[in-house]
mmCIF file of C-alpha atoms and ligand atoms in Angstrom:
data_model
loop_
_atom_site.group_PDB
_atom_site.id
_atom_site.type_symbol
_atom_site.label_atom_id
_atom_site.label_comp_id
_atom_site.label_asym_id
_atom_site.label_seq_id
_atom_site.Cartn_x
_atom_site.Cartn_y
_atom_site.Cartn_z
ATOM 1 C CA MET H 1 -49.242 177.369 -188.338
ATOM 2 C CA LYS H 2 -51.994 175.903 -186.825
ATOM 3 C CA MET H 3 -51.258 172.970 -184.160
ATOM 4 C CA ARG H 4 -53.292 170.057 -184.103
ATOM 5 C CA GLU H 5 -54.371 167.976 -180.973
ATOM 6 C CA GLY H 6 -52.844 164.693 -180.469
ATOM 7 C CA SER H 7 -50.638 163.138 -177.912
ATOM 8 C CA LEU H 8 -47.056 165.168 -177.968
ATOM 9 C CA SER H 9 -47.070 168.858 -176.967
ATOM 10 C CA THR H 10 -47.628 171.940 -179.028
ATOM 11 C CA TRP H 11 -43.828 173.015 -178.933
ATOM 12 C CA MET H 12 -42.745 169.858 -179.464
ATOM 13 C CA LEU H 13 -44.938 169.145 -182.716
ATOM 14 C CA HIS H 14 -43.759 172.815 -183.650
ATOM 15 C CA TRP H 15 -40.235 171.908 -183.213
ATOM 16 C CA MET H 16 -40.858 168.607 -185.420
ATOM 17 C CA CYS H 17 -42.457 170.554 -188.656
ATOM 18 C CA LEU H 18 -39.172 172.735 -188.814
ATOM 19 C CA GLN H 19 -36.936 170.206 -188.438
ATOM 20 C CA LEU H 20 -38.110 166.920 -190.175
ATOM 21 C CA LYS H 21 -35.160 165.749 -192.207
ATOM 22 C CA THR H 22 -35.414 165.517 -196.142
ATOM 23 C CA MET H 23 -33.442 163.084 -198.321
ATOM 24 C CA ARG H 24 -32.858 162.806 -202.324
ATOM 25 C CA LEU H 25 -34.768 160.296 -203.992
ATOM 26 C CA GLY H 26 -32.650 158.777 -206.511
ATOM 27 C CA LYS H 27 -32.385 160.114 -209.812
ATOM 28 C CA THR H 28 -35.923 161.988 -209.666
ATOM 29 C CA LYS H 29 -33.762 164.469 -207.613
ATOM 30 C CA LEU H 30 -37.251 165.239 -205.582
ATOM 31 C CA ASP H 31 -36.495 166.411 -201.770
ATOM 32 C CA VAL H 32 -38.606 164.169 -199.749
ATOM 33 C CA SER H 33 -39.324 164.186 -196.335
ATOM 34 C CA ARG H 34 -37.163 161.257 -194.749
ATOM 35 C CA VAL H 35 -40.264 159.349 -193.990
ATOM 36 C CA GLY H 36 -42.805 159.206 -196.311
ATOM 37 C CA CYS H 37 -47.238 158.201 -195.676
ATOM 38 C CA GLY H 38 -48.244 155.343 -196.934
ATOM 39 C CA GLY H 39 -52.006 155.174 -197.875
ATOM 40 C CA ILE H 40 -53.332 151.484 -197.567
ATOM 41 C CA PRO H 41 -54.790 152.176 -193.996
ATOM 42 C CA ILE H 42 -56.662 155.346 -193.994
ATOM 43 C CA GLN H 43 -58.835 153.189 -196.034
ATOM 44 C CA ARG H 44 -59.935 151.934 -192.440
ATOM 45 C CA PRO H 45 -61.127 154.860 -190.396
ATOM 46 C CA SER H 46 -63.793 157.259 -191.330
ATOM 47 C CA GLU H 47 -63.568 159.499 -194.139
ATOM 48 C CA ASN H 48 -63.190 162.415 -191.347
ATOM 49 C CA THR H 49 -60.595 160.726 -189.532
ATOM 50 C CA ALA H 50 -58.892 159.775 -192.322
ATOM 51 C CA ILE H 51 -58.753 162.996 -193.702
ATOM 52 C CA GLY H 52 -57.022 164.343 -190.495
ATOM 53 C CA VAL H 53 -54.406 161.703 -190.205
ATOM 54 C CA VAL H 54 -52.871 163.145 -193.679
ATOM 55 C CA LYS H 55 -53.457 166.755 -192.800
ATOM 56 C CA HIS H 56 -51.614 166.164 -189.418
ATOM 57 C CA ALA H 57 -48.495 164.205 -191.532
ATOM 58 C CA PHE H 58 -48.360 167.152 -193.687
ATOM 59 C CA ASN H 59 -49.021 169.579 -190.908
ATOM 60 C CA LEU H 60 -45.537 167.570 -189.440
ATOM 61 C CA GLY H 61 -43.518 168.179 -192.366
ATOM 62 C CA ILE H 62 -44.099 165.310 -194.225
ATOM 63 C CA ASN H 63 -44.441 165.753 -197.790
ATOM 64 C CA PHE H 64 -44.460 162.628 -199.869
ATOM 65 C CA PHE H 65 -47.587 160.569 -200.178
ATOM 66 C CA ASP H 66 -48.104 157.354 -201.705
ATOM 67 C CA THR H 67 -51.199 155.595 -202.535
ATOM 68 C CA SER H 68 -53.006 153.754 -205.450
ATOM 69 C CA VAL H 69 -55.971 153.475 -207.581
ATOM 70 C CA GLY H 70 -56.566 150.591 -206.039
ATOM 71 C CA TYR H 71 -56.279 151.041 -202.800
ATOM 72 C CA GLY H 72 -60.252 151.948 -202.400
ATOM 73 C CA THR H 73 -61.154 155.460 -200.471
ATOM 74 C CA SER H 74 -57.417 156.302 -200.216
ATOM 75 C CA GLU H 75 -56.865 158.291 -203.068
ATOM 76 C CA SER H 76 -59.692 160.420 -202.990
ATOM 77 C CA ARG H 77 -58.991 160.873 -199.063
ATOM 78 C CA ILE H 78 -55.325 162.189 -199.963
ATOM 79 C CA GLY H 79 -56.886 164.641 -202.358
ATOM 80 C CA LYS H 80 -59.171 166.088 -200.071
ATOM 81 C CA ALA H 81 -57.115 166.314 -197.373
ATOM 82 C CA LEU H 82 -54.184 167.855 -199.478
ATOM 83 C CA GLU H 83 -56.488 169.991 -202.058
ATOM 84 C CA GLY H 84 -54.669 173.645 -201.971
ATOM 85 C CA HIS H 85 -51.259 172.515 -200.777
ATOM 86 C CA ARG H 86 -50.434 171.036 -204.593
ATOM 87 C CA GLU H 87 -47.015 172.674 -204.751
ATOM 88 C CA GLU H 88 -45.626 171.657 -201.445
ATOM 89 C CA VAL H 89 -46.196 167.841 -201.755
ATOM 90 C CA ILE H 90 -44.979 165.035 -203.875
ATOM 91 C CA LEU H 91 -47.874 162.926 -204.592
ATOM 92 C CA ALA H 92 -47.039 159.228 -206.007
ATOM 93 C CA THR H 93 -49.521 156.865 -207.019
ATOM 94 C CA LYS H 94 -49.715 153.353 -208.621
ATOM 95 C CA GLY H 95 -52.046 151.850 -211.593
ATOM 96 C CA GLY H 96 -52.839 149.056 -213.416
ATOM 97 C CA TRP H 97 -50.640 147.659 -216.323
ATOM 98 C CA ARG H 98 -51.962 145.192 -217.924
ATOM 99 C CA SER H 99 -53.170 146.842 -221.107
ATOM 100 C CA ARG H 100 -52.488 150.808 -222.627
ATOM 101 C CA GLU H 101 -56.005 151.393 -222.075
ATOM 102 C CA MET H 102 -55.877 150.171 -218.368
ATOM 103 C CA VAL H 103 -52.689 152.530 -218.033
ATOM 104 C CA LYS H 104 -54.522 155.313 -219.447
ATOM 105 C CA GLY H 105 -57.872 154.483 -217.369
ATOM 106 C CA SER H 106 -55.648 154.476 -214.268
ATOM 107 C CA LEU H 107 -54.406 157.770 -214.832
ATOM 108 C CA GLU H 108 -57.240 159.394 -215.486
ATOM 109 C CA MET H 109 -58.795 158.154 -212.000
ATOM 110 C CA SER H 110 -55.904 158.742 -209.957
ATOM 111 C CA LEU H 111 -55.404 162.483 -211.483
ATOM 112 C CA ARG H 112 -59.671 162.924 -210.537
ATOM 113 C CA GLN H 113 -59.273 161.400 -207.099
ATOM 114 C CA LEU H 114 -56.336 163.100 -206.428
ATOM 115 C CA LYS H 115 -57.901 166.512 -207.454
ATOM 116 C CA THR H 116 -54.574 167.280 -209.768
ATOM 117 C CA ASP H 117 -53.321 167.471 -213.099
ATOM 118 C CA TYR H 118 -50.342 165.923 -212.786
ATOM 119 C CA ILE H 119 -48.697 162.718 -210.856
ATOM 120 C CA ASP H 120 -45.398 163.456 -209.399
ATOM 121 C CA ILE H 121 -44.297 159.516 -209.157
ATOM 122 C CA TRP H 122 -46.756 157.215 -211.276
ATOM 123 C CA GLN H 123 -46.042 153.466 -210.802
ATOM 124 C CA PHE H 124 -46.391 150.376 -212.540
ATOM 125 C CA HIS H 125 -48.568 148.476 -209.736
ATOM 126 C CA ASN H 126 -46.957 145.201 -208.338
ATOM 127 C CA VAL H 127 -45.115 143.927 -211.525
ATOM 128 C CA SER H 128 -44.091 140.818 -209.817
ATOM 129 C CA SER H 129 -43.806 138.402 -212.666
ATOM 130 C CA LEU H 130 -40.959 138.253 -215.529
ATOM 131 C CA GLU H 131 -43.780 137.731 -217.666
ATOM 132 C CA GLY H 132 -45.552 140.563 -216.665
ATOM 133 C CA TYR H 133 -42.559 142.913 -216.685
ATOM 134 C CA ASN H 134 -41.966 141.776 -220.092
ATOM 135 C CA SER H 135 -45.233 142.714 -220.932
ATOM 136 C CA LEU H 136 -44.563 146.507 -220.119
ATOM 137 C CA PHE H 137 -42.534 146.768 -223.120
ATOM 138 C CA GLU H 138 -44.517 145.776 -225.826
ATOM 139 C CA PRO H 139 -45.006 147.818 -228.798
ATOM 140 C CA ASP H 140 -47.681 150.141 -228.706
ATOM 141 C CA GLY H 141 -48.203 148.901 -224.831
ATOM 142 C CA PRO H 142 -48.347 150.162 -221.318
ATOM 143 C CA MET H 143 -44.627 151.431 -220.973
ATOM 144 C CA GLU H 144 -45.392 153.719 -224.266
ATOM 145 C CA THR H 145 -48.470 154.633 -222.950
ATOM 146 C CA ALA H 146 -46.840 156.018 -219.815
ATOM 147 C CA LEU H 147 -44.181 157.814 -221.688
ATOM 148 C CA MET H 148 -46.307 159.413 -223.376
ATOM 149 C CA ALA H 149 -47.892 160.843 -220.310
ATOM 150 C CA LYS H 150 -44.969 161.597 -219.270
ATOM 151 C CA SER H 151 -43.824 163.572 -222.223
ATOM 152 C CA ASP H 152 -47.098 165.784 -221.663
ATOM 153 C CA GLY H 153 -46.241 166.460 -218.272
ATOM 154 C CA THR H 154 -49.275 164.305 -216.783
ATOM 155 C CA ILE H 155 -46.477 162.211 -215.206
ATOM 156 C CA LEU H 156 -43.679 163.880 -214.248
ATOM 157 C CA HIS H 157 -41.564 160.221 -212.875
ATOM 158 C CA LEU H 158 -42.090 157.117 -213.809
ATOM 159 C CA GLY H 159 -41.399 153.962 -211.023
ATOM 160 C CA ILE H 160 -42.718 150.100 -210.601
ATOM 161 C CA SER H 161 -43.521 148.472 -207.638
ATOM 162 C CA SER H 162 -42.864 144.620 -207.038
ATOM 163 C CA HIS H 163 -42.398 142.124 -204.599
ATOM 164 C CA SER H 164 -40.218 140.408 -206.699
ATOM 165 C CA LEU H 165 -36.682 140.674 -206.515
ATOM 166 C CA GLU H 166 -35.733 139.139 -209.830
ATOM 167 C CA VAL H 167 -38.297 141.479 -211.624
ATOM 168 C CA ALA H 168 -37.290 144.715 -209.439
ATOM 169 C CA SER H 169 -33.704 144.114 -210.261
ATOM 170 C CA GLU H 170 -34.194 143.684 -214.120
ATOM 171 C CA ALA H 171 -36.343 146.941 -213.344
ATOM 172 C CA VAL H 172 -33.562 148.788 -211.552
ATOM 173 C CA VAL H 173 -30.686 147.782 -214.302
ATOM 174 C CA SER H 174 -32.718 148.717 -217.019
ATOM 175 C CA ASP H 175 -32.668 152.568 -216.167
ATOM 176 C CA GLN H 176 -36.489 152.649 -217.815
ATOM 177 C CA PHE H 177 -37.777 153.860 -214.005
ATOM 178 C CA GLU H 178 -36.745 156.044 -211.683
ATOM 179 C CA THR H 179 -38.247 154.651 -208.484
ATOM 180 C CA ILE H 180 -38.530 151.706 -207.250
ATOM 181 C CA GLN H 181 -41.229 150.377 -204.542
ATOM 182 C CA PHE H 182 -40.310 147.235 -203.014
ATOM 183 C CA PRO H 183 -40.807 145.679 -199.027
ATOM 184 C CA PHE H 184 -38.025 146.600 -196.646
ATOM 185 C CA ASN H 185 -37.650 145.459 -193.344
ATOM 186 C CA PHE H 186 -35.372 143.699 -191.043
ATOM 187 C CA LEU H 187 -37.173 140.459 -191.959
ATOM 188 C CA CYS H 188 -36.175 140.845 -195.624
ATOM 189 C CA GLN H 189 -32.515 141.080 -195.071
ATOM 190 C CA ASP H 190 -31.874 139.806 -199.088
ATOM 191 C CA VAL H 191 -33.358 143.169 -200.105
ATOM 192 C CA ALA H 192 -30.216 145.242 -198.637
ATOM 193 C CA GLN H 193 -28.151 142.610 -199.881
ATOM 194 C CA HIS H 194 -29.048 141.979 -203.557
ATOM 195 C CA LEU H 195 -31.068 144.959 -204.433
ATOM 196 C CA LEU H 196 -29.907 148.015 -202.926
ATOM 197 C CA PRO H 197 -26.432 147.819 -204.515
ATOM 198 C CA LEU H 198 -28.176 148.000 -207.639
ATOM 199 C CA VAL H 199 -30.038 150.545 -206.754
ATOM 200 C CA LYS H 200 -27.177 152.820 -205.648
ATOM 201 C CA GLN H 201 -25.510 151.714 -209.069
ATOM 202 C CA HIS H 202 -27.881 153.198 -210.777
ATOM 203 C CA ASP H 203 -29.182 156.282 -208.714
ATOM 204 C CA VAL H 204 -32.649 154.642 -208.719
ATOM 205 C CA GLY H 205 -35.085 156.265 -206.014
ATOM 206 C CA PHE H 206 -35.846 153.543 -203.419
ATOM 207 C CA ILE H 207 -39.319 153.660 -201.693
ATOM 208 C CA GLY H 208 -39.224 150.930 -198.968
ATOM 209 C CA MET H 209 -42.653 149.551 -198.193
ATOM 210 C CA LYS H 210 -43.818 147.490 -195.303
ATOM 211 C CA PRO H 211 -40.917 148.430 -192.721
ATOM 212 C CA PHE H 212 -43.386 146.793 -190.198
ATOM 213 C CA ALA H 213 -43.712 144.029 -192.449
ATOM 214 C CA GLY H 214 -47.212 144.230 -192.463
ATOM 215 C CA GLY H 215 -47.566 144.226 -188.705
ATOM 216 C CA MET H 216 -45.336 141.023 -187.996
ATOM 217 C CA ILE H 217 -42.508 143.466 -186.458
ATOM 218 C CA PRO H 218 -44.342 144.714 -183.312
ATOM 219 C CA LYS H 219 -41.869 147.426 -182.524
ATOM 220 C CA ALA H 220 -41.988 150.541 -184.157
ATOM 221 C CA SER H 221 -38.426 151.306 -182.932
ATOM 222 C CA LEU H 222 -36.606 148.299 -183.858
ATOM 223 C CA ALA H 223 -38.841 148.534 -187.460
ATOM 224 C CA MET H 224 -37.546 152.376 -188.182
ATOM 225 C CA LYS H 225 -34.307 152.121 -186.950
ATOM 226 C CA TYR H 226 -33.269 149.243 -189.372
ATOM 227 C CA VAL H 227 -34.848 151.196 -192.309
ATOM 228 C CA LEU H 228 -33.459 154.479 -191.772
ATOM 229 C CA GLY H 229 -30.154 153.714 -191.149
ATOM 230 C CA TYR H 230 -29.966 153.002 -194.961
ATOM 231 C CA ASP H 231 -30.142 156.331 -196.389
ATOM 232 C CA ASP H 232 -31.110 155.819 -199.838
ATOM 233 C CA VAL H 233 -33.897 154.087 -198.764
ATOM 234 C CA LEU H 234 -37.033 156.478 -198.200
ATOM 235 C CA PRO H 235 -39.654 154.506 -195.778
ATOM 236 C CA ASP H 236 -43.327 154.320 -196.630
ATOM 237 C CA PRO H 237 -45.015 153.514 -193.535
ATOM 238 C CA GLY H 238 -48.469 152.764 -193.634
ATOM 239 C CA VAL H 239 -50.593 154.937 -191.143
ATOM 240 C CA GLU H 240 -54.332 155.412 -189.970
ATOM 241 C CA SER H 241 -53.915 157.630 -186.838
ATOM 242 C CA LYS H 242 -51.767 161.110 -185.515
ATOM 243 C CA GLU H 243 -50.622 159.055 -182.803
ATOM 244 C CA GLN H 244 -48.972 156.309 -185.347
ATOM 245 C CA ILE H 245 -47.713 159.718 -187.356
ATOM 246 C CA GLU H 246 -46.422 160.925 -184.392
ATOM 247 C CA GLU H 247 -44.228 158.344 -182.761
ATOM 248 C CA ILE H 248 -43.109 157.601 -186.279
ATOM 249 C CA ILE H 249 -41.289 161.122 -186.889
ATOM 250 C CA ALA H 250 -39.990 161.265 -183.318
ATOM 251 C CA LEU H 251 -38.355 157.728 -184.374
ATOM 252 C CA VAL H 252 -36.910 160.080 -187.417
ATOM 253 C CA GLU H 253 -35.796 162.726 -185.459
ATOM 254 C CA GLY H 254 -34.407 160.891 -183.103
ATOM 255 C CA PRO H 255 -30.895 158.245 -182.689
ATOM 256 C CA SER H 256 -30.861 155.808 -185.547
ATOM 257 C CA ASP H 257 -28.446 153.268 -183.517
ATOM 258 C CA LEU H 258 -29.332 149.992 -182.959
ATOM 259 C CA SER H 259 -28.324 149.069 -179.296
ATOM 260 C CA PRO H 260 -26.752 145.534 -179.008
ATOM 261 C CA ASP H 261 -30.259 144.360 -177.083
ATOM 262 C CA GLU H 262 -32.219 145.607 -180.113
ATOM 263 C CA GLU H 263 -29.890 144.003 -182.519
ATOM 264 C CA ALA H 264 -30.888 140.654 -180.058
ATOM 265 C CA GLU H 265 -34.237 141.258 -180.356
ATOM 266 C CA MET H 266 -34.330 141.663 -184.018
ATOM 267 C CA GLU H 267 -32.277 138.418 -184.297
ATOM 268 C CA SER H 268 -34.882 136.628 -182.209
ATOM 269 C CA LEU H 269 -37.545 137.748 -184.069
ATOM 270 C CA ARG H 270 -36.329 136.765 -187.588
ATOM 271 C CA THR H 271 -35.591 133.458 -185.952
ATOM 272 C CA ASP H 272 -38.728 133.010 -184.872
ATOM 273 C CA LEU H 273 -40.445 133.812 -188.158
ATOM 274 C CA GLY H 274 -38.196 131.798 -189.881
ATOM 275 C CA THR H 275 -38.351 132.091 -194.099
ATOM 276 C CA LYS H 276 -42.128 130.818 -194.407
ATOM 277 C CA PHE H 277 -43.553 134.253 -193.419
ATOM 278 C CA CYS H 278 -46.523 135.782 -194.545
ATOM 279 C CA ARG H 279 -45.924 139.295 -195.277
ATOM 280 C CA GLN H 280 -49.415 140.159 -195.413
ATOM 281 C CA CYS H 281 -49.450 141.795 -199.190
ATOM 282 C CA GLY H 282 -52.783 140.176 -199.519
ATOM 283 C CA TYR H 283 -52.261 138.905 -203.173
ATOM 284 C CA CYS H 284 -53.336 135.518 -202.829
ATOM 285 C CA GLN H 285 -56.702 136.714 -201.985
ATOM 286 C CA PRO H 286 -59.694 136.596 -202.608
ATOM 287 C CA CYS H 287 -59.743 132.917 -202.011
ATOM 288 C CA PRO H 288 -62.659 131.070 -204.127
ATOM 289 C CA ASN H 289 -64.340 129.584 -201.143
ATOM 290 C CA GLY H 290 -64.116 132.361 -198.483
ATOM 291 C CA VAL H 291 -61.034 131.186 -196.533
ATOM 292 C CA ASN H 292 -59.383 134.339 -194.972
ATOM 293 C CA ILE H 293 -55.453 133.718 -195.987
ATOM 294 C CA SER H 294 -53.795 136.327 -194.478
ATOM 295 C CA LEU H 295 -55.224 135.930 -190.890
ATOM 296 C CA ILE H 296 -54.600 132.394 -190.651
ATOM 297 C CA MET H 297 -51.060 132.591 -192.102
ATOM 298 C CA ILE H 298 -50.293 134.601 -188.624
ATOM 299 C CA ALA H 299 -52.069 132.975 -186.451
ATOM 300 C CA PRO H 300 -49.160 132.080 -184.137
ATOM 301 C CA ILE H 301 -48.186 135.731 -184.276
ATOM 302 C CA MET H 302 -51.253 136.772 -183.371
ATOM 303 C CA TRP H 303 -51.419 134.419 -180.682
ATOM 304 C CA LYS H 304 -48.037 136.131 -179.551
ATOM 305 C CA LEU H 305 -48.966 139.556 -179.830
ATOM 306 C CA TRP H 306 -52.906 140.010 -179.159
ATOM 307 C CA PRO H 307 -54.516 138.796 -175.899
ATOM 308 C CA ARG H 308 -56.062 135.705 -175.429
ATOM 309 C CA GLU H 309 -59.830 137.099 -175.144
ATOM 310 C CA ASN H 310 -59.509 138.442 -178.605
ATOM 311 C CA LEU H 311 -58.581 135.324 -180.007
ATOM 312 C CA THR H 312 -61.245 132.955 -178.968
ATOM 313 C CA SER H 313 -64.289 135.064 -180.176
ATOM 314 C CA GLY H 314 -65.710 137.312 -183.119
ATOM 315 C CA TRP H 315 -63.969 137.725 -186.005
ATOM 316 C CA TYR H 316 -60.778 136.067 -185.459
ATOM 317 C CA THR H 317 -62.657 132.898 -184.731
ATOM 318 C CA SER H 318 -64.569 133.629 -187.731
ATOM 319 C CA ALA H 319 -61.505 133.993 -189.749
ATOM 320 C CA ILE H 320 -59.856 130.956 -188.683
ATOM 321 C CA LYS H 321 -63.217 128.817 -189.087
ATOM 322 C CA SER H 322 -62.850 130.095 -192.659
ATOM 323 C CA GLY H 323 -59.776 127.601 -193.007
ATOM 324 C CA ASP H 324 -62.344 124.657 -192.566
ATOM 325 C CA LEU H 325 -63.722 125.733 -196.388
ATOM 326 C CA CYS H 326 -59.951 125.014 -197.759
ATOM 327 C CA VAL H 327 -60.047 122.729 -200.726
ATOM 328 C CA GLN H 328 -56.571 122.716 -201.286
ATOM 329 C CA CYS H 329 -57.085 123.984 -204.730
ATOM 330 C CA GLY H 330 -53.574 125.848 -204.760
ATOM 331 C CA GLU H 331 -54.711 129.274 -206.709
ATOM 332 C CA CYS H 332 -53.996 131.019 -203.917
ATOM 333 C CA GLU H 333 -49.864 129.843 -203.945
ATOM 334 C CA ASP H 334 -49.830 130.691 -208.121
ATOM 335 C CA LYS H 335 -50.760 134.103 -206.572
ATOM 336 C CA CYS H 336 -48.158 134.544 -204.009
ATOM 337 C CA PRO H 337 -44.976 136.513 -205.081
ATOM 338 C CA TYR H 338 -43.036 134.967 -202.002
ATOM 339 C CA GLN H 339 -43.910 131.701 -203.381
ATOM 340 C CA LEU H 340 -45.471 130.238 -200.064
ATOM 341 C CA PRO H 341 -46.652 127.066 -199.183
ATOM 342 C CA ILE H 342 -50.181 128.067 -198.242
ATOM 343 C CA ARG H 343 -51.817 124.909 -198.248
ATOM 344 C CA GLU H 344 -49.205 123.424 -195.574
ATOM 345 C CA MET H 345 -49.006 126.843 -193.728
ATOM 346 C CA ILE H 346 -52.747 126.822 -193.135
ATOM 347 C CA LYS H 347 -52.844 123.204 -192.161
ATOM 348 C CA GLU H 348 -50.010 124.114 -189.906
ATOM 349 C CA ASN H 349 -51.542 126.957 -188.160
ATOM 350 C CA LEU H 350 -55.110 125.908 -187.680
ATOM 351 C CA LEU H 351 -53.556 123.138 -185.893
ATOM 352 C CA PHE H 352 -51.525 125.426 -184.322
ATOM 353 C CA HIS H 353 -54.359 127.740 -183.211
ATOM 354 C CA SER H 354 -56.627 124.758 -181.780
ATOM 355 C CA ARG H 355 -53.441 123.456 -179.640
ATOM 356 C CA ALA H 356 -53.389 127.128 -178.204
ATOM 357 C CA LEU H 357 -56.960 127.197 -177.519
ATOM 358 C CA SER H 358 -56.861 124.082 -175.644
ATOM 359 C CA SER H 359 -53.554 124.898 -173.703
HETATM 360 S S1 SF4 J 1 -55.494 126.644 -201.394
HETATM 361 FE FE1 SF4 J 1 -57.308 126.651 -199.964
HETATM 362 S S2 SF4 J 1 -57.031 128.454 -199.452
HETATM 363 FE FE2 SF4 J 1 -55.680 128.510 -201.376
HETATM 364 S S3 SF4 J 1 -57.288 129.631 -203.011
HETATM 365 FE FE3 SF4 J 1 -57.534 127.034 -203.011
HETATM 366 S S4 SF4 J 1 -59.445 127.025 -201.386
HETATM 367 FE FE4 SF4 J 1 -58.652 129.320 -200.646
HETATM 368 S S1 SF4 J 2 -49.908 134.312 -198.500
HETATM 369 FE FE1 SF4 J 2 -48.297 135.314 -200.122
HETATM 370 S S2 SF4 J 2 -49.901 136.445 -201.179
HETATM 371 FE FE2 SF4 J 2 -50.650 135.888 -199.351
HETATM 372 S S3 SF4 J 2 -50.691 137.615 -198.039
HETATM 373 FE FE3 SF4 J 2 -48.946 136.288 -197.337
HETATM 374 S S4 SF4 J 2 -47.678 136.533 -198.751
HETATM 375 FE FE4 SF4 J 2 -49.323 137.849 -199.503
#
């Protein structure tokens, strides 16, 4: 195997390639690497860099790649990176589900972009209201279309992704889906308490998205140790650099016990963020008035994590300034799967920002 450049030594990379743990993904019975590669961030770097990142993940033993037709260039970059290795990887993607035509169109585009003639796991993307969930089962509707694609072998396994605990629980107990993709990190403990027992009971494959809570958890070791503590959860962190992949793989292969200090650190982060925390899913956007909602929503965290000079000029200042355009219409709150009081939080965070500036 050709070894790549990166921060780890050649022998260490080789050792990891040989050793990377695998797990069974619920009733799909797929043998997946103990960590997957999430496809949102690879839209950000140049195409060559992104392709190199995906290849690096593959070369280090990751065989599970998750993307969506809705993630811009992600599918085509993954398709290019993994060309020639189709039988060695498990491709999971997601698509639109508002109508049978949307299911068909999404699926066709995914096949083209991923350069394949079958999808291992096709997921209804972000079904986060019960009304939307119920509409999947309308006669001649999205579910029937997906099942037809499954019966002709275009889809091997059918899954669903959601940000709503209510919808996810319904989906799991329905036994209509082989996988569920849901945010899973130590800031959302209700998932482990309420959803995981159902997932186990129904033997549904659990793909844990956002192990870093959309960047709210700054320490990779804390985030990964928490998710890896659950044997039935396949963590699917988004990555955009080779170094990130190496760090994550080292954590997968390392000890996963949390020390008392780490437990205390997790608790302190939970307390700091409280229940009013933005998961950075971006579903509230775009704002019709151009407010950069998701950045303003994490202003206090930005002040905690970033150097002051980065927060007092350039793009961050523009993002904060966009908050002045908010007319309090509430459209964003209707789209937030976590029912966050966005208008109130924007006001609070703008105030926080101006106080931080003058301190
Ligand atoms: S409430 Fe403000 S941020 Fe939300 S959609 Fe309306 S204008 Fe945009
Ligand atoms: S405000 Fe809600 S919808 Fe918007 S990014 Fe945060 S959690 Fe997601």
